[in-house]
XYZ file of C-alpha atoms in Angstrom:
625
model
C -0.036 -0.199 -0.098
C 3.469 2.743 0.858
C 4.603 1.057 -2.295
C 1.364 2.319 -4.230
C 0.604 5.844 -2.042
C 4.352 7.027 -3.172
C 3.768 6.039 -6.680
C 0.438 7.161 -7.337
C 1.690 10.967 -5.323
C 5.228 10.778 -8.035
C 2.731 10.951 -10.418
C 0.803 13.544 -9.370
C 3.617 15.806 -8.676
C 4.574 15.586 -12.707
C 0.925 15.538 -14.097
C 1.112 19.097 -11.936
C 4.031 20.113 -13.914
C 2.785 18.657 -16.735
C 3.172 21.446 -19.148
C 0.614 20.443 -21.858
C -2.583 18.078 -21.622
C -2.394 15.047 -23.313
C -4.392 13.637 -26.487
C -5.041 10.379 -27.773
C -5.477 9.222 -31.359
C -5.471 5.493 -33.162
C -3.789 5.196 -36.741
C -3.432 2.340 -38.420
C -0.530 2.530 -41.072
C 0.617 -0.429 -43.908
C 3.009 -1.372 -45.891
C 2.171 -2.684 -48.848
C 4.519 -4.422 -49.229
C 4.858 -7.097 -46.433
C 1.561 -8.771 -44.615
C 0.365 -9.669 -41.370
C 1.093 -7.020 -38.563
C -1.600 -5.652 -36.543
C -5.060 -4.108 -36.883
C -6.811 -3.275 -39.853
C -8.423 -0.545 -42.327
C -5.085 0.837 -43.115
C -4.743 -0.175 -46.556
C -3.453 -2.615 -48.550
C -0.543 -5.253 -47.619
C 0.929 -4.871 -43.879
C -0.896 -3.077 -40.863
C 0.556 -1.283 -37.905
C -1.919 0.057 -35.691
C -0.195 2.463 -33.355
C -1.312 3.937 -30.673
C -0.442 7.969 -30.117
C 0.077 10.661 -27.299
C 0.586 14.310 -28.538
C 0.429 17.686 -26.253
C -2.890 19.136 -26.521
C -5.556 22.112 -24.997
C -7.184 19.112 -23.076
C -6.826 15.640 -22.406
C -8.625 12.716 -24.147
C -9.256 10.916 -27.723
C -8.779 13.130 -30.470
C -8.691 16.772 -28.751
C -7.137 19.575 -29.976
C -3.273 20.235 -30.320
C -1.508 22.691 -28.389
C 0.001 25.608 -30.381
C 3.119 25.065 -31.260
C 4.995 22.230 -33.104
C 6.625 18.838 -31.773
C 9.096 15.807 -32.257
C 7.892 12.320 -32.654
C 8.874 9.694 -30.588
C 7.816 5.839 -31.737
C 8.010 3.486 -29.259
C 8.798 0.206 -29.615
C 7.543 -2.621 -26.951
C 8.770 -5.269 -25.184
C 8.489 -8.967 -25.964
C 5.227 -10.198 -24.983
C 3.974 -6.381 -23.443
C 1.668 -3.881 -25.090
C 2.410 -0.185 -25.608
C 0.001 0.801 -22.749
C 2.449 -0.881 -20.006
C 4.192 2.150 -20.725
C 1.914 4.399 -19.804
C 4.728 6.318 -18.032
C 6.158 7.210 -20.650
C 3.703 8.711 -22.411
C 2.451 10.235 -19.876
C 5.518 12.239 -19.086
C 6.950 13.156 -22.148
C 3.437 14.073 -23.821
C 3.020 16.562 -21.505
C 6.299 17.786 -21.975
C 5.876 18.496 -26.113
C 6.853 15.400 -27.256
C 4.492 13.563 -29.279
C 4.650 9.561 -28.713
C 3.674 6.195 -31.526
C 3.816 2.866 -30.301
C 2.782 0.240 -32.752
C 0.599 -2.987 -31.677
C 2.349 -5.229 -33.909
C 4.518 -7.935 -32.937
C 3.012 -8.152 -29.736
C 1.953 -12.068 -28.711
C 3.969 -14.941 -27.323
C 2.674 -17.817 -29.998
C 4.066 -17.564 -33.035
C 6.956 -15.227 -31.877
C 7.453 -12.521 -32.498
C 9.098 -11.272 -35.583
C 12.245 -8.739 -34.402
C 13.025 -8.006 -38.160
C 9.009 -6.894 -39.239
C 8.781 -5.342 -36.186
C 12.008 -3.084 -36.824
C 10.737 -2.579 -40.358
C 7.530 -1.381 -38.501
C 9.401 0.705 -36.438
C 11.151 2.998 -38.914
C 7.997 3.411 -40.966
C 6.185 4.687 -38.346
C 8.238 7.334 -37.817
C 8.194 7.982 -42.311
C 4.420 8.405 -41.647
C 4.634 10.188 -38.570
C 6.722 12.785 -40.807
C 4.336 12.445 -44.107
C 1.634 13.321 -41.674
C 2.744 16.821 -40.818
C 2.134 17.966 -44.344
C -1.337 16.330 -45.028
C -4.286 18.952 -44.460
C -6.676 16.383 -43.030
C -4.150 14.695 -40.522
C -3.971 16.258 -37.016
C -0.628 16.227 -37.129
C -1.126 18.855 -40.046
C 2.191 21.384 -39.315
C 2.551 20.035 -35.688
C 5.414 18.385 -36.144
C 8.666 20.201 -36.385
C 10.989 17.976 -37.974
C 13.117 16.184 -35.087
C 12.460 12.844 -34.413
C 13.617 9.834 -32.049
C 13.215 5.828 -32.179
C 13.330 4.453 -29.145
C 12.453 1.133 -27.387
C 12.372 -1.192 -24.830
C 13.539 -4.804 -24.531
C 13.027 -6.467 -27.731
C 11.901 -3.393 -29.065
C 14.867 -1.626 -28.333
C 16.525 -4.080 -29.881
C 14.908 -3.521 -33.190
C 15.284 -0.177 -32.212
C 18.940 -1.122 -33.897
C 17.397 -2.602 -36.727
C 15.652 0.421 -37.506
C 17.962 3.294 -36.937
C 20.883 0.941 -39.433
C 21.735 3.370 -42.403
C 18.791 5.857 -41.190
C 19.719 9.471 -40.700
C 16.808 10.650 -41.173
C 16.551 10.747 -37.258
C 17.789 12.449 -34.402
C 18.661 10.045 -32.052
C 17.872 6.920 -31.018
C 16.887 5.593 -27.129
C 16.882 2.100 -26.314
C 15.964 1.021 -22.517
C 17.938 -2.654 -21.678
C 17.793 -3.467 -25.306
C 18.201 -7.441 -26.657
C 19.715 -9.294 -29.000
C 17.683 -10.389 -31.709
C 17.433 -12.111 -34.863
C 18.118 -10.677 -36.484
C 21.167 -9.775 -34.315
C 20.867 -6.073 -33.386
C 24.471 -6.989 -32.075
C 25.515 -7.347 -35.786
C 23.504 -4.670 -37.085
C 24.713 -1.726 -34.489
C 27.888 0.001 -36.707
C 25.301 0.393 -39.362
C 24.056 3.074 -36.583
C 25.788 6.092 -36.770
C 23.241 8.481 -35.281
C 23.749 9.415 -31.640
C 22.351 6.918 -29.446
C 21.697 7.216 -25.578
C 21.426 3.315 -23.901
C 20.351 2.550 -20.720
C 21.176 -0.352 -18.564
C 20.544 -1.621 -15.428
C 23.028 -3.311 -13.376
C 21.106 -6.425 -11.610
C 18.953 -6.950 -15.217
C 18.829 -11.024 -15.175
C 16.498 -10.960 -18.040
C 19.054 -9.198 -20.676
C 22.544 -8.811 -18.845
C 24.964 -6.070 -19.757
C 27.437 -7.934 -20.827
C 25.712 -9.845 -23.236
C 22.893 -7.472 -24.319
C 23.018 -3.481 -23.449
C 27.257 -3.466 -23.807
C 28.558 -5.618 -26.633
C 25.382 -3.273 -28.502
C 26.357 0.041 -27.070
C 29.673 -1.149 -27.897
C 29.012 -1.903 -31.986
C 27.514 1.554 -33.137
C 29.432 3.446 -34.567
C 27.545 7.118 -33.556
C 30.102 9.655 -33.306
C 27.715 10.464 -29.864
C 26.633 7.869 -27.906
C 26.625 7.410 -23.541
C 25.453 4.255 -21.700
C 23.800 5.482 -18.700
C 24.615 1.848 -15.945
C 21.768 1.919 -13.568
C 23.069 1.223 -10.157
C 20.922 -2.395 -8.652
C 18.382 -1.581 -11.281
C 15.909 -4.263 -13.421
C 14.478 -5.044 -16.241
C 11.447 -3.968 -16.695
C 11.556 -1.206 -14.241
C 12.049 1.276 -17.036
C 7.395 0.600 -17.857
C 4.626 0.128 -15.506
C 3.908 -2.933 -13.818
C 3.258 -5.919 -15.916
C 2.791 -9.231 -15.831
C 4.443 -11.347 -18.746
C 8.152 -9.407 -18.125
C 7.891 -8.977 -13.773
C 7.089 -12.868 -14.154
C 10.288 -13.299 -16.355
C 11.856 -10.637 -14.130
C 10.970 -12.278 -10.458
C 12.835 -15.588 -11.761
C 15.517 -14.184 -13.116
C 16.768 -10.958 -11.520
C 17.203 -11.576 -7.242
C 19.454 -8.584 -7.114
C 17.628 -5.753 -8.146
C 18.469 -3.226 -4.842
C 16.214 -0.256 -5.769
C 12.188 0.342 -6.558
C 10.243 0.528 -9.751
C 9.811 4.518 -8.936
C 13.551 4.958 -8.405
C 15.142 3.416 -11.432
C 11.938 5.600 -13.236
C 13.272 8.483 -11.801
C 17.258 8.070 -12.352
C 15.627 7.194 -15.500
C 14.016 10.246 -16.345
C 17.058 12.755 -14.547
C 19.040 11.871 -18.090
C 16.560 11.223 -20.655
C 14.589 14.618 -19.619
C 17.951 16.910 -21.016
C 19.076 14.200 -23.808
C 15.978 14.611 -25.719
C 14.966 18.312 -24.542
C 18.382 18.852 -26.211
C 18.272 16.608 -29.498
C 15.315 16.823 -30.346
C 14.760 20.563 -29.394
C 17.930 22.059 -29.961
C 18.460 23.445 -26.249
C 21.388 23.568 -25.628
C 21.294 23.682 -22.358
C 20.410 21.024 -21.508
C 23.460 19.456 -22.821
C 25.500 20.165 -19.696
C 22.268 19.075 -17.970
C 22.534 15.615 -19.297
C 26.415 15.588 -19.151
C 26.484 16.320 -15.397
C 22.665 13.483 -14.943
C 24.968 10.784 -16.446
C 26.703 10.579 -13.696
C 23.910 11.335 -10.622
C 23.162 9.940 -8.160
C 23.065 6.370 -8.682
C 23.934 6.301 -12.683
C 27.607 5.239 -13.708
C 27.771 7.070 -17.172
C 30.294 6.422 -19.891
C 29.405 8.615 -23.165
C 32.315 9.783 -26.322
C 29.950 12.432 -26.666
C 31.046 16.373 -26.429
C 30.946 17.902 -22.700
C 30.478 20.817 -24.725
C 27.908 21.687 -27.495
C 26.454 25.144 -28.511
C 24.256 27.276 -30.969
C 25.235 26.524 -35.012
C 27.645 28.728 -36.172
C 28.160 29.304 -40.101
C 29.689 32.339 -42.403
C 28.218 32.988 -45.732
C 29.695 35.873 -48.208
C 28.252 38.147 -49.631
C 30.356 38.113 -52.523
C 33.383 36.902 -54.246
C 36.457 36.376 -51.179
C 38.900 37.370 -53.281
C 39.289 40.430 -54.167
C 41.808 43.511 -55.437
C 43.466 45.759 -54.038
C 41.107 47.463 -51.827
C 38.376 45.646 -52.352
C 36.121 44.033 -49.493
C 33.204 41.429 -48.948
C 30.864 40.795 -45.737
C 30.304 37.586 -44.267
C 27.357 37.061 -42.505
C 26.835 34.614 -39.848
C 23.363 33.024 -39.110
C 21.306 34.915 -36.802
C 19.266 33.249 -34.144
C 17.254 34.744 -31.263
C 19.306 35.451 -28.203
C 22.697 35.062 -30.147
C 25.441 36.742 -29.515
C 29.070 37.268 -31.518
C 32.276 37.420 -32.237
C 34.279 37.952 -35.046
C 38.086 36.292 -34.960
C 40.649 36.594 -37.680
C 43.478 33.994 -37.499
C 42.148 32.399 -34.410
C 42.745 36.042 -32.591
C 38.861 38.160 -31.766
C 39.122 41.376 -33.402
C 38.092 44.521 -31.048
C 34.506 45.607 -32.175
C 33.582 43.137 -34.094
C 30.919 41.477 -32.356
C 27.806 41.859 -34.176
C 25.693 39.194 -37.066
C 27.925 40.788 -39.975
C 31.826 41.510 -40.410
C 33.366 43.625 -43.736
C 36.440 42.611 -44.230
C 39.378 44.148 -45.968
C 42.460 42.072 -45.163
C 43.430 38.522 -45.965
C 43.438 35.622 -43.701
C 41.660 33.105 -42.300
C 38.050 34.560 -40.285
C 36.052 32.387 -37.872
C 32.997 33.920 -35.846
C 32.192 32.440 -32.322
C 27.933 32.373 -31.626
C 27.224 32.474 -27.775
C 23.299 31.551 -26.825
C 22.554 30.453 -23.499
C 25.794 29.520 -22.155
C 26.820 27.767 -25.026
C 29.040 28.305 -27.751
C 30.391 27.114 -31.030
C 32.815 28.473 -33.812
C 32.470 28.346 -36.940
C 34.326 26.803 -40.240
C 36.845 29.227 -41.072
C 36.644 31.540 -44.145
C 39.041 32.413 -46.214
C 39.201 35.751 -47.670
C 42.689 36.614 -50.354
C 43.040 40.444 -51.406
C 45.006 39.853 -55.249
C 47.621 41.652 -57.246
C 47.575 42.405 -60.657
C 48.897 39.515 -62.561
C 51.523 40.240 -64.749
C 50.885 38.373 -68.418
C 52.993 37.628 -70.637
C 51.973 36.554 -74.957
C 53.384 34.521 -77.335
C 52.791 33.236 -80.465
C 53.628 32.810 -83.969
C 54.543 36.359 -86.739
C 52.545 35.473 -89.167
C 50.052 33.104 -90.544
C 48.831 31.165 -93.553
C 45.269 32.157 -94.863
C 42.668 30.002 -93.737
C 45.069 27.989 -91.352
C 45.320 30.535 -88.869
C 47.890 30.455 -85.642
C 48.094 29.534 -81.723
C 48.095 32.519 -79.308
C 49.126 31.589 -75.738
C 48.767 33.924 -72.901
C 50.051 33.239 -68.983
C 47.577 30.560 -67.691
C 46.313 31.102 -64.138
C 43.397 31.457 -62.389
C 42.161 34.053 -64.370
C 39.047 34.617 -66.949
C 40.481 36.102 -70.478
C 39.972 38.724 -73.046
C 40.762 38.627 -76.119
C 41.193 41.614 -78.403
C 41.896 42.379 -82.552
C 43.040 46.313 -83.520
C 41.513 46.958 -79.755
C 38.222 45.861 -80.453
C 36.745 43.031 -77.956
C 37.224 39.208 -79.691
C 33.675 38.201 -79.439
C 33.078 34.766 -77.364
C 37.888 34.288 -77.046
C 37.775 33.905 -73.677
C 40.785 31.058 -72.820
C 43.540 31.138 -72.550
C 44.470 30.277 -76.327
C 43.066 31.899 -78.885
C 43.184 30.248 -82.828
C 43.737 34.415 -84.987
C 43.038 33.888 -88.073
C 42.958 37.938 -88.994
C 45.850 39.999 -89.734
C 46.396 42.574 -86.857
C 46.829 43.791 -83.445
C 45.934 41.291 -80.320
C 46.398 41.540 -76.699
C 45.130 39.855 -73.800
C 43.355 41.091 -70.880
C 43.022 38.760 -68.049
C 41.134 39.077 -64.337
C 41.629 37.711 -61.559
C 39.003 36.154 -59.409
C 39.196 39.168 -57.004
C 38.853 41.665 -59.904
C 42.319 42.141 -60.045
C 43.484 43.002 -64.199
C 46.472 42.694 -66.207
C 47.522 42.981 -69.583
C 49.693 41.666 -71.872
C 52.483 42.872 -74.177
C 50.355 43.470 -78.114
C 51.538 40.963 -80.851
C 50.995 41.685 -84.063
C 50.702 39.135 -87.320
C 51.037 39.232 -90.416
C 48.924 37.195 -92.970
C 50.369 35.285 -95.852
C 48.218 34.296 -98.724
C 47.812 30.900 -100.443
C 50.559 30.384 -103.191
C 48.961 29.954 -107.055
C 50.492 28.551 -109.453
C 50.210 29.249 -113.800
C 50.483 26.218 -115.402
C 50.603 25.456 -119.028
C 48.679 21.752 -118.693
C 47.202 19.578 -121.746
C 43.414 19.233 -122.335
C 43.541 16.117 -124.014
C 46.724 13.296 -124.824
C 46.535 10.447 -127.159
C 46.717 7.164 -125.345
C 50.020 6.005 -127.471
C 51.922 9.408 -126.447
C 53.486 7.838 -123.793
C 54.610 9.029 -120.399
C 53.866 12.995 -120.622
C 54.602 16.085 -118.430
C 51.821 18.264 -117.596
C 52.246 21.180 -116.455
C 53.679 24.458 -116.950
C 55.353 25.861 -113.830
C 56.057 25.697 -110.516
C 55.490 27.770 -107.858
C 58.686 30.131 -106.899
C 60.820 28.598 -103.599
C 57.956 25.607 -103.100
C 57.868 22.386 -103.844
C 55.201 20.661 -106.510
C 53.948 17.018 -106.694
C 50.868 15.477 -108.738
C 48.364 13.345 -107.358
C 47.626 10.379 -109.695
C 50.899 11.620 -111.755
C 53.781 9.332 -111.664
C 56.909 11.873 -111.836
C 54.862 14.894 -112.671
C 53.688 13.202 -114.948
C 50.909 10.705 -116.754
C 50.946 7.820 -118.383
C 47.998 7.638 -120.773
C 48.643 4.127 -121.849
C 45.617 2.816 -118.879
C 43.231 3.825 -121.776
C 41.626 6.410 -122.741
C 38.471 8.765 -121.161
C 38.799 12.021 -118.539
C 40.826 11.669 -115.748
C 40.719 14.954 -113.352
C 44.302 15.937 -111.735
C 45.245 17.179 -108.626
C 48.314 19.306 -107.952
C 49.096 20.445 -104.232
C 52.270 22.178 -103.119
C 54.001 24.426 -100.682
C 55.717 27.883 -100.257
C 58.861 28.964 -99.100
C 56.095 30.233 -96.305
C 55.254 27.213 -95.841
C 51.419 28.562 -96.776
C 49.744 25.061 -99.492
C 48.114 25.584 -102.408
C 46.532 23.627 -104.824
C 45.745 23.160 -108.568
C 43.845 20.938 -110.454
C 43.182 20.051 -114.210
C 40.938 17.553 -116.306
C 42.834 15.663 -118.847
C 40.931 13.661 -121.554
C 42.533 10.929 -123.195
C 41.602 9.634 -126.646
C 42.176 6.993 -129.129
C 44.928 7.772 -131.988
C 46.007 4.637 -133.160
C 42.784 3.670 -135.419
C 43.498 4.887 -139.263
C 39.965 3.553 -140.850
C 42.124 1.344 -142.742
C 44.076 -2.349 -142.110
C 46.924 -1.805 -144.153
C 50.090 -1.242 -142.183
C 48.794 0.583 -138.989
C 50.638 -2.245 -137.451
C 53.112 -4.110 -138.805
C 52.568 -7.848 -140.490
C 49.039 -7.737 -139.307
C 45.802 -7.210 -141.954
C 42.427 -6.703 -141.315
C 40.214 -6.931 -144.079
C 37.611 -6.140 -145.395
C 36.842 -3.039 -143.253
C 34.698 -1.714 -143.274
C 32.319 -5.349 -142.987
C 29.245 -5.963 -142.121
C 29.688 -9.733 -140.743
C 32.712 -10.929 -140.002
C 36.754 -9.461 -141.032
C 39.881 -12.244 -140.930
C 42.753 -11.552 -139.165
C 45.993 -12.269 -140.807
C 48.889 -11.945 -137.900
C 52.654 -13.121 -137.834
C 52.608 -17.058 -136.859
C 54.719 -16.208 -133.698
C 51.074 -15.132 -132.606
C 49.474 -17.982 -132.278
C 48.220 -19.381 -129.153
C 48.358 -15.384 -127.781
C 44.926 -13.400 -127.048
C 43.561 -10.314 -129.310
C 41.365 -7.520 -127.571
C 38.031 -6.142 -128.919
C 37.064 -3.180 -127.419
C 34.386 -0.498 -128.077
C 35.134 3.608 -128.840
C 34.868 3.950 -125.384
C 38.185 1.496 -124.678
C 35.625 -1.075 -122.981
C 36.753 -4.740 -123.935
C 33.962 -6.954 -125.432
C 35.732 -9.778 -126.597
C 38.924 -11.499 -126.114
C 39.559 -13.409 -129.011
C 41.872 -16.694 -129.055
C 44.221 -16.784 -132.222
C 44.596 -19.966 -133.407
C 45.265 -19.096 -136.999
C 47.487 -16.605 -138.887
C 44.270 -16.151 -141.358
C 41.827 -16.010 -138.122
C 38.106 -14.524 -138.640
C 36.318 -12.775 -135.932
C 32.784 -12.324 -136.746
C 31.060 -9.205 -136.259
C 26.985 -10.056 -137.087
C 25.908 -9.485 -132.618
C 27.350 -6.228 -132.759
C 26.202 -2.606 -133.613
C 27.095 -0.510 -136.230
C 29.941 1.389 -135.767
C 33.224 1.529 -134.475
C 35.832 -0.976 -132.870
C 39.656 -1.638 -132.137
C 41.268 -4.582 -132.033
C 44.937 -4.742 -130.010
C 46.837 -7.290 -129.638
C 48.906 -8.541 -126.589
C 51.968 -8.505 -128.526
C 51.260 -5.382 -129.416
C 50.030 -4.199 -126.615
C 50.194 0.066 -127.193
C 48.322 -0.227 -130.663
C 45.386 -0.460 -131.033
C 43.265 -0.748 -134.394
C 40.573 0.348 -136.217
C 37.504 -1.873 -137.966
C 34.543 -0.091 -138.903
C 31.136 -2.498 -138.723
C 28.502 -0.808 -140.826
């Protein structure tokens, strides 16, 4: 009876000190990618009925929200425990201005709870709660300040580790006697990087610290983590009386030597300040948290800093590099109650105690922002004061028309502006420029701080492409032999003909029109080209068969049906070739007689030519009537 009275009195005092009334609502969330859960009406997939307590204008279900925006704590229950075992938690912290969400999934004994699903449920509820802040139809619309935590007791504490793995959307996690889970919370702990607070009772026989709380804590990758060991504390005393938890503890934890009220009071002395600092941004609460971590009946350890302060950042309103007597205004972040001290190269600047400072000197600037007794110094912002650059312009003094030349300016962290004869060249803003016109070139280089330097001037001349006067042939007999084609060369240059050999053309390749191109380079190394068309005609046929090729006769010529080829007997066994007027071969003839007839009746009337293998460069004309 005395215990009940004491507990009720403490609870009553806590209620009197509460800032808000406690409202309650129930929402069933769903995860379409999974099945099962608890509850109904949340949509397709896994149902996650969640009991939510919030700061309200009056106590009760779905009562109006209190004015303001508040943080969210998603809380996971212990094994075979329900959300209402944690009435002490939601009564205290909803009254202090927190929204607490208790998923009711995985609460039974049979089948055994799925730790993996419960961890996913905690993560999903946390995300769904944040989304309600922008849902106009929700009572949580514009009521969440964006700061969230995931917490849990026993099994829920271990599942908190699973939910927080690789999850940086939360501000902190809190584990009350976190239990090893399947999958392993110990194995998952290195994936947790957000700030963490772990509570442990030295007399906990349900989840002995050495096997559960300590390895989980040691495995966390959080750069800020703290461990609060409550001397003589048990496993179930973080919650209210619960049959399942208390029964298990009664058989495993004989060394508990403090009351439930004492354990909760010690827990609150640490937790109040941690939540106030992490979720409400109260800097002053951090030093109180550090002090409470080693308060009466608590042995704490931490890798968090011993003190913290408000944020401090510098935003320049312009370039931090400038020329000569320039300046830049540095702006610190503002906040209610902030005071400022500007520093140059680590030394305070006398009188520089406003939220902005005009920097005129080179160096490393920081600002120290103070608020509620907490100080924090920003990262440095380096200011550079430039001097005009020295720019040298190099390049050739002349170039070939149509080819151009590249001019190069001294390189650096500059912007460039090129001019020709004093006029800006559009788009010419690199350290090199390909000049195509004659004239006087210069470049102006500007540093990031606005300092300018002008280069030396460079005058370029343009060499025209060379020309050559030719007296080429327009046509050539096919038996003319190797024939020079040009009548001139560029003075002081070199010359070569394309598709010709040794500047000459061999017409024996056959009749037709050929395009001949010449390339050459003058004394200034400037290239030039010239071209001509050359027609090769047949000049060997005479219209008769007599004496065209020695020892060869063709008759009758002209003819209608056939001709007789008289050839030297030494030619027997060789070939003759009948071509049309365009030089296209239309028949190959094997010569097997010294007087061989060749039929022409299948060919049309016209001029034909016959060549002999023994006289490749000559042809005789045949007229078919």
